[in-house]
Amino acid sequence: MNIRTWIIIIINSLLFVVVISLSTSFYNQFEKTLDEKILSQLSSIERLKRVQIEKYLDAEWKHFKLNESIDNGINFDLKDLEKLSYKINESGIYDFTPISKDGTLLIGLVIVKNNVIKSIKTLSNNFIQQILLERTGMGKSGETYLVGTDYKLRSTSRFFPNKTPYSIIAKTKSVQNSFKNVLKNGIYKDYRGIPVYSAYHNITISNIHWSILSEMDVDEVMEPLQNMQIKLLIIACSILIIALLLGVYFTQFLSKPLKTMETQLLAMTDGNYNVNIGEKTHFREINDILKALNSLKVSLTKAISFSHEVGEMKLDSTYQPKTSADVLGNSLVKMKDKLVEYQQKVAQANTNKKRILIEGQETERKRLAQELHDGIGPLLTSLRFFVENMNIDIEEKEKMKALIDHTIAEIRRMTYALMPPSLIDFGVGETLKTFVKLIKNTTQIDIDFNNSIKDKKSKINTNIAISIFRISQELINNSVKHANASKIRISITEFDNYLSIYYFDDGIGYDTETVNLGSGIINIKERVEILNGLITFESEPENSNVEIEIPLTHE
Amino acid sequence: MNKINLIVADDHQLFRDGLTALLNKHPFLNVLATVEDGLELIKVLKQGTLPDIILLDLSMPNMNGFEVLKTIRKKYATVKAIAISMHDDGNYIAKCAEYGAFGYLLKNTDEDEVIDAIKQVHNGSKYYNQDLSKKMIDSMAEVRSVKNLTKKETEILDFLSSGLTTKEIASKLYISTRTVETHRSNMLKKLEVKNTVELINKATTLKLI
């Protein structure tokens, strides 16, 4: 389940519970209060009317006692008194309704003396009915009525005004309770069979036993409550819908950056670190995560670009691991260091290989030169003596001698090409001087060699001497053969700790970038390299120069 | 006429024999001994066998011709040495002249020239044929112009005193600026001065420029 749904469900369920319980308890509280209020109001109405009725009857009784007489205005037969379910044995107030002609309430005031009715008066229902009809505070359906012990209505029903009260039976729970003297106001069904709020009490005045009830229809009372119920339901639903919408709206602020973050992390997992992180959100925690993610990205990107450079053997690039716990960074740096070390070793090995190769080559040349010069040379001269001593034709002898001389000259030339003997015996300065002279004599080139090599205590050993000679030879050859130079200057200067060679020609020049291509130049570079020296080329037409420095560390 | 006494010194027996045979054809020449290296030669000389002329090979084991020349000049001044070598390089010729050789012959020189050289040297002259003389002169070491300073240093000093910058001097002398700088600092050391102005003053005082 995704966070968004989860949050929405949680929030809305909580809200639902709260709204429902609030509404329910509010409703219940309201209902209870309403019940209480209605019942207490009904109860007070009932009490008021009861007191009014009692007062009225009491007043009538007192008045009657003062003016004892047989009222002629009684509208029933005295004989009918016999029909009553009780006997009139004493003075008092009686309920004559059962014998009322029109079935309405009829109250009889009777004074009995010596078991004989002395005086009798009936009261019509008018006044009592008036008291009962007074319905202030009882709404549309409220009424107060009287019921006799025979469960028949004594007062006119509000709902059946044309019906004789005495003909309406009201054997309801409240009436029964009232007669049993159980006072428990509440909701009961009335004589119509409709649930009503009912407040009741029994009235006992002299010989009258009634029950007085003040009642109001539940439906009427409940009407606002039901309205409220609907309103509450609408409010609850609105709240839930609003909460849902707000939830959806606000959770996107949370879920969107998370979703974006997920996409970016996935991209990074796939190896694409070129993602754009760093959008600000409304949440500090997410911002912190974004910041951390960004710094992760930055350091990974750095590490990647570093490893990329290392991969391309750009070993001069640097990387600063974040901490000692930056395993990736530290490994990369270690890898680079190892590569550098390896490269240096390879370079060292390469240089060594070249040195061994060149030195071996030179040794071999030297050996060959000596073989030729000191081995074949003397043999040829001996042969020449031999020929000279022969007694043969002079012309023949001269021919043979010329042939031998030619061979000897060839041997000398080869010897020189292989390794000038003077290089070993007199050093590079003298040898080069001779070589330069040779060039001067055989070409039209203005060539000059400035020899500033130390006469005594020179630190130039045979290896260096051979290299210097070969380098100079190569440079001169290039100038003569390719550069079309007319002026060459060579200067070799020996200092205490280094040797400087400066070479100049006024030839056509060459491209210092592609200068490597000539194999002669490669040889020069290699020779300088194996002597740990430095070489620089500068060239423009009519002004090309080469500068070489070779350290003289050894004795 | 007294015979000219000779010793032939060469490490190749065939050559020694050939040369000896050639020399012995001439009645006025007498080969006293043949030796195969410098040490043996010195031994022979020590024993009192002193020739007029030694025909001396330069490249020999144990003790080469140059060392022999030095010893002879020092100890046996009456003995004249003629170098006879395969080397036609001027350096060898010049060195021999420097060490007091009376002549220089290439090993494939004609018999007549060898005999001529022996005769001339025996008569007190030196023998270097035209070809070799030229080669020798080409190879002669230049004479140092100033005692204390090298030629290059003096040149640089001259330029410095006429107000040229290091770069200008470098391009004039076809050397690198670093070389000029090194020369300059070497001169400062040699003349025990601290800067170029002092250097020029001191050099003027010493009449170096």
PDB file of C-alpha atoms in Angstrom, chain A residues 231-361:
ATOM      1  CA  LYS A 231     -28.068  18.075   9.208  1.00  0.00           C
ATOM      2  CA  LEU A 232     -25.525  16.179  11.286  1.00  0.00           C
ATOM      3  CA  LEU A 233     -25.368  13.504   8.652  1.00  0.00           C
ATOM      4  CA  ILE A 234     -24.825  16.093   5.933  1.00  0.00           C
ATOM      5  CA  ILE A 235     -22.149  17.830   8.013  1.00  0.00           C
ATOM      6  CA  ALA A 236     -20.423  14.531   8.738  1.00  0.00           C
ATOM      7  CA  CYS A 237     -20.469  13.579   5.104  1.00  0.00           C
ATOM      8  CA  SER A 238     -19.199  17.016   4.092  1.00  0.00           C
ATOM      9  CA  ILE A 239     -16.407  16.805   6.641  1.00  0.00           C
ATOM     10  CA  LEU A 240     -15.447  13.374   5.381  1.00  0.00           C
ATOM     11  CA  ILE A 241     -15.482  14.466   1.762  1.00  0.00           C
ATOM     12  CA  ILE A 242     -13.504  17.635   2.548  1.00  0.00           C
ATOM     13  CA  ALA A 243     -11.064  15.604   4.601  1.00  0.00           C
ATOM     14  CA  LEU A 244     -10.679  13.187   1.742  1.00  0.00           C
ATOM     15  CA  LEU A 245     -10.043  15.958  -0.752  1.00  0.00           C
ATOM     16  CA  LEU A 246      -7.657  17.800   1.574  1.00  0.00           C
ATOM     17  CA  GLY A 247      -5.915  14.513   2.303  1.00  0.00           C
ATOM     18  CA  VAL A 248      -5.478  13.835  -1.372  1.00  0.00           C
ATOM     19  CA  TYR A 249      -4.291  17.386  -1.942  1.00  0.00           C
ATOM     20  CA  PHE A 250      -1.858  17.579   0.944  1.00  0.00           C
ATOM     21  CA  THR A 251      -0.447  14.083   0.753  1.00  0.00           C
ATOM     22  CA  GLN A 252       0.791  14.813  -2.738  1.00  0.00           C
ATOM     23  CA  PHE A 253       3.288  17.207  -1.156  1.00  0.00           C
ATOM     24  CA  LEU A 254       4.607  14.235   0.729  1.00  0.00           C
ATOM     25  CA  SER A 255       4.208  11.558  -1.891  1.00  0.00           C
ATOM     26  CA  LYS A 256       5.388  13.586  -4.880  1.00  0.00           C
ATOM     27  CA  PRO A 257       8.933  14.257  -3.621  1.00  0.00           C
ATOM     28  CA  LEU A 258       9.101  10.664  -2.393  1.00  0.00           C
ATOM     29  CA  LYS A 259       8.057   9.449  -5.821  1.00  0.00           C
ATOM     30  CA  THR A 260      10.581  11.752  -7.494  1.00  0.00           C
ATOM     31  CA  MET A 261      13.231  10.572  -5.080  1.00  0.00           C
ATOM     32  CA  GLU A 262      12.395   6.979  -5.934  1.00  0.00           C
ATOM     33  CA  THR A 263      12.736   7.691  -9.653  1.00  0.00           C
ATOM     34  CA  GLN A 264      16.062   9.417  -9.103  1.00  0.00           C
ATOM     35  CA  LEU A 265      17.373   6.633  -6.905  1.00  0.00           C
ATOM     36  CA  LEU A 266      16.300   4.087  -9.476  1.00  0.00           C
ATOM     37  CA  ALA A 267      18.067   6.094 -12.168  1.00  0.00           C
ATOM     38  CA  MET A 268      21.176   6.160 -10.009  1.00  0.00           C
ATOM     39  CA  THR A 269      20.864   2.439  -9.422  1.00  0.00           C
ATOM     40  CA  ASP A 270      20.848   2.017 -13.184  1.00  0.00           C
ATOM     41  CA  GLY A 271      24.084   3.979 -13.297  1.00  0.00           C
ATOM     42  CA  ASN A 272      22.745   7.295 -14.476  1.00  0.00           C
ATOM     43  CA  TYR A 273      24.060   9.860 -12.034  1.00  0.00           C
ATOM     44  CA  ASN A 274      23.124  12.777 -14.200  1.00  0.00           C
ATOM     45  CA  VAL A 275      19.850  13.282 -12.331  1.00  0.00           C
ATOM     46  CA  ASN A 276      18.660  16.618 -11.048  1.00  0.00           C
ATOM     47  CA  ILE A 277      18.098  16.500  -7.304  1.00  0.00           C
ATOM     48  CA  GLY A 278      17.485  19.460  -5.056  1.00  0.00           C
ATOM     49  CA  GLU A 279      13.890  20.596  -5.439  1.00  0.00           C
ATOM     50  CA  LYS A 280      12.774  22.251  -2.229  1.00  0.00           C
ATOM     51  CA  THR A 281       9.755  20.779  -0.534  1.00  0.00           C
ATOM     52  CA  HIS A 282       7.610  21.875   2.397  1.00  0.00           C
ATOM     53  CA  PHE A 283       9.043  19.280   4.741  1.00  0.00           C
ATOM     54  CA  ARG A 284      12.296  19.635   6.576  1.00  0.00           C
ATOM     55  CA  GLU A 285      12.884  15.890   6.804  1.00  0.00           C
ATOM     56  CA  ILE A 286      12.430  15.418   3.079  1.00  0.00           C
ATOM     57  CA  ASN A 287      14.673  18.418   2.422  1.00  0.00           C
ATOM     58  CA  ASP A 288      17.297  16.807   4.629  1.00  0.00           C
ATOM     59  CA  ILE A 289      16.975  13.566   2.708  1.00  0.00           C
ATOM     60  CA  LEU A 290      17.200  15.446  -0.579  1.00  0.00           C
ATOM     61  CA  LYS A 291      20.281  17.226   0.685  1.00  0.00           C
ATOM     62  CA  ALA A 292      21.846  13.926   1.697  1.00  0.00           C
ATOM     63  CA  LEU A 293      20.853  12.412  -1.627  1.00  0.00           C
ATOM     64  CA  ASN A 294      22.360  15.343  -3.454  1.00  0.00           C
ATOM     65  CA  SER A 295      25.610  15.098  -1.568  1.00  0.00           C
ATOM     66  CA  LEU A 296      25.636  11.351  -2.261  1.00  0.00           C
ATOM     67  CA  LYS A 297      25.131  12.122  -5.917  1.00  0.00           C
ATOM     68  CA  VAL A 298      27.848  14.760  -5.916  1.00  0.00           C
ATOM     69  CA  SER A 299      30.374  12.514  -4.245  1.00  0.00           C
ATOM     70  CA  LEU A 300      29.445   9.580  -6.469  1.00  0.00           C
ATOM     71  CA  THR A 301      29.704  11.791  -9.540  1.00  0.00           C
ATOM     72  CA  LYS A 302      33.087  13.005  -8.391  1.00  0.00           C
ATOM     73  CA  ALA A 303      34.234   9.463  -7.747  1.00  0.00           C
ATOM     74  CA  ILE A 304      32.913   8.424 -11.143  1.00  0.00           C
ATOM     75  CA  SER A 305      34.575  11.244 -13.024  1.00  0.00           C
ATOM     76  CA  PHE A 306      37.747  10.504 -11.097  1.00  0.00           C
ATOM     77  CA  SER A 307      37.584   6.810 -11.954  1.00  0.00           C
ATOM     78  CA  HIS A 308      36.777   7.785 -15.520  1.00  0.00           C
ATOM     79  CA  GLU A 309      39.915   9.880 -15.685  1.00  0.00           C
ATOM     80  CA  VAL A 310      41.936   7.177 -14.021  1.00  0.00           C
ATOM     81  CA  GLY A 311      40.458   4.775 -16.547  1.00  0.00           C
ATOM     82  CA  GLU A 312      41.740   7.012 -19.312  1.00  0.00           C
ATOM     83  CA  MET A 313      45.085   6.971 -17.550  1.00  0.00           C
ATOM     84  CA  LYS A 314      44.884  10.665 -16.685  1.00  0.00           C
ATOM     85  CA  LEU A 315      46.769  10.020 -13.514  1.00  0.00           C
ATOM     86  CA  ASP A 316      47.395  13.628 -12.591  1.00  0.00           C
ATOM     87  CA  SER A 317      43.753  14.089 -11.609  1.00  0.00           C
ATOM     88  CA  THR A 318      43.110  14.272  -7.901  1.00  0.00           C
ATOM     89  CA  TYR A 319      40.332  13.139  -5.607  1.00  0.00           C
ATOM     90  CA  GLN A 320      39.779  13.935  -1.970  1.00  0.00           C
ATOM     91  CA  PRO A 321      37.932  11.134  -0.158  1.00  0.00           C
ATOM     92  CA  LYS A 322      35.217  12.559   2.109  1.00  0.00           C
ATOM     93  CA  THR A 323      36.278  10.675   5.184  1.00  0.00           C
ATOM     94  CA  SER A 324      38.387   7.698   6.079  1.00  0.00           C
ATOM     95  CA  ALA A 325      35.130   5.736   5.837  1.00  0.00           C
ATOM     96  CA  ASP A 326      34.745   6.664   2.158  1.00  0.00           C
ATOM     97  CA  VAL A 327      35.626   3.188   0.988  1.00  0.00           C
ATOM     98  CA  LEU A 328      34.898   3.873  -2.676  1.00  0.00           C
ATOM     99  CA  GLY A 329      36.933   7.075  -2.715  1.00  0.00           C
ATOM    100  CA  ASN A 330      39.818   5.553  -0.844  1.00  0.00           C
ATOM    101  CA  SER A 331      39.844   2.496  -3.076  1.00  0.00           C
ATOM    102  CA  LEU A 332      39.873   4.720  -6.145  1.00  0.00           C
ATOM    103  CA  VAL A 333      42.721   6.790  -4.779  1.00  0.00           C
ATOM    104  CA  LYS A 334      44.579   3.613  -3.911  1.00  0.00           C
ATOM    105  CA  MET A 335      43.901   2.293  -7.394  1.00  0.00           C
ATOM    106  CA  LYS A 336      45.225   5.508  -8.899  1.00  0.00           C
ATOM    107  CA  ASP A 337      48.328   5.392  -6.726  1.00  0.00           C
ATOM    108  CA  LYS A 338      48.908   1.799  -7.723  1.00  0.00           C
ATOM    109  CA  LEU A 339      48.443   2.721 -11.373  1.00  0.00           C
ATOM    110  CA  VAL A 340      50.863   5.611 -11.030  1.00  0.00           C
ATOM    111  CA  GLU A 341      53.322   3.311  -9.334  1.00  0.00           C
ATOM    112  CA  TYR A 342      52.761   0.710 -12.022  1.00  0.00           C
ATOM    113  CA  GLN A 343      53.135   3.285 -14.763  1.00  0.00           C
ATOM    114  CA  GLN A 344      56.339   4.541 -13.222  1.00  0.00           C
ATOM    115  CA  LYS A 345      57.604   0.999 -12.978  1.00  0.00           C
ATOM    116  CA  VAL A 346      56.666   0.372 -16.579  1.00  0.00           C
ATOM    117  CA  ALA A 347      58.316   3.613 -17.645  1.00  0.00           C
ATOM    118  CA  GLN A 348      61.360   2.701 -15.589  1.00  0.00           C
ATOM    119  CA  ALA A 349      61.402  -0.763 -17.086  1.00  0.00           C
ATOM    120  CA  ASN A 350      60.946   0.742 -20.533  1.00  0.00           C
ATOM    121  CA  THR A 351      63.826   3.128 -20.040  1.00  0.00           C
ATOM    122  CA  ASN A 352      65.925   0.307 -18.695  1.00  0.00           C
ATOM    123  CA  LYS A 353      65.037  -1.815 -21.664  1.00  0.00           C
ATOM    124  CA  LYS A 354      65.997   0.969 -24.014  1.00  0.00           C
ATOM    125  CA  ARG A 355      69.199   1.567 -22.106  1.00  0.00           C
ATOM    126  CA  ILE A 356      70.102  -2.096 -22.218  1.00  0.00           C
ATOM    127  CA  LEU A 357      69.228  -2.195 -25.897  1.00  0.00           C
ATOM    128  CA  ILE A 358      71.230   0.892 -26.802  1.00  0.00           C
ATOM    129  CA  GLU A 359      74.137   0.044 -24.567  1.00  0.00           C
ATOM    130  CA  GLY A 360      74.175  -3.480 -25.921  1.00  0.00           C
ATOM    131  CA  GLN A 361      74.070  -2.121 -29.416  1.00  0.00           C
TER     132      GLN A 361
END
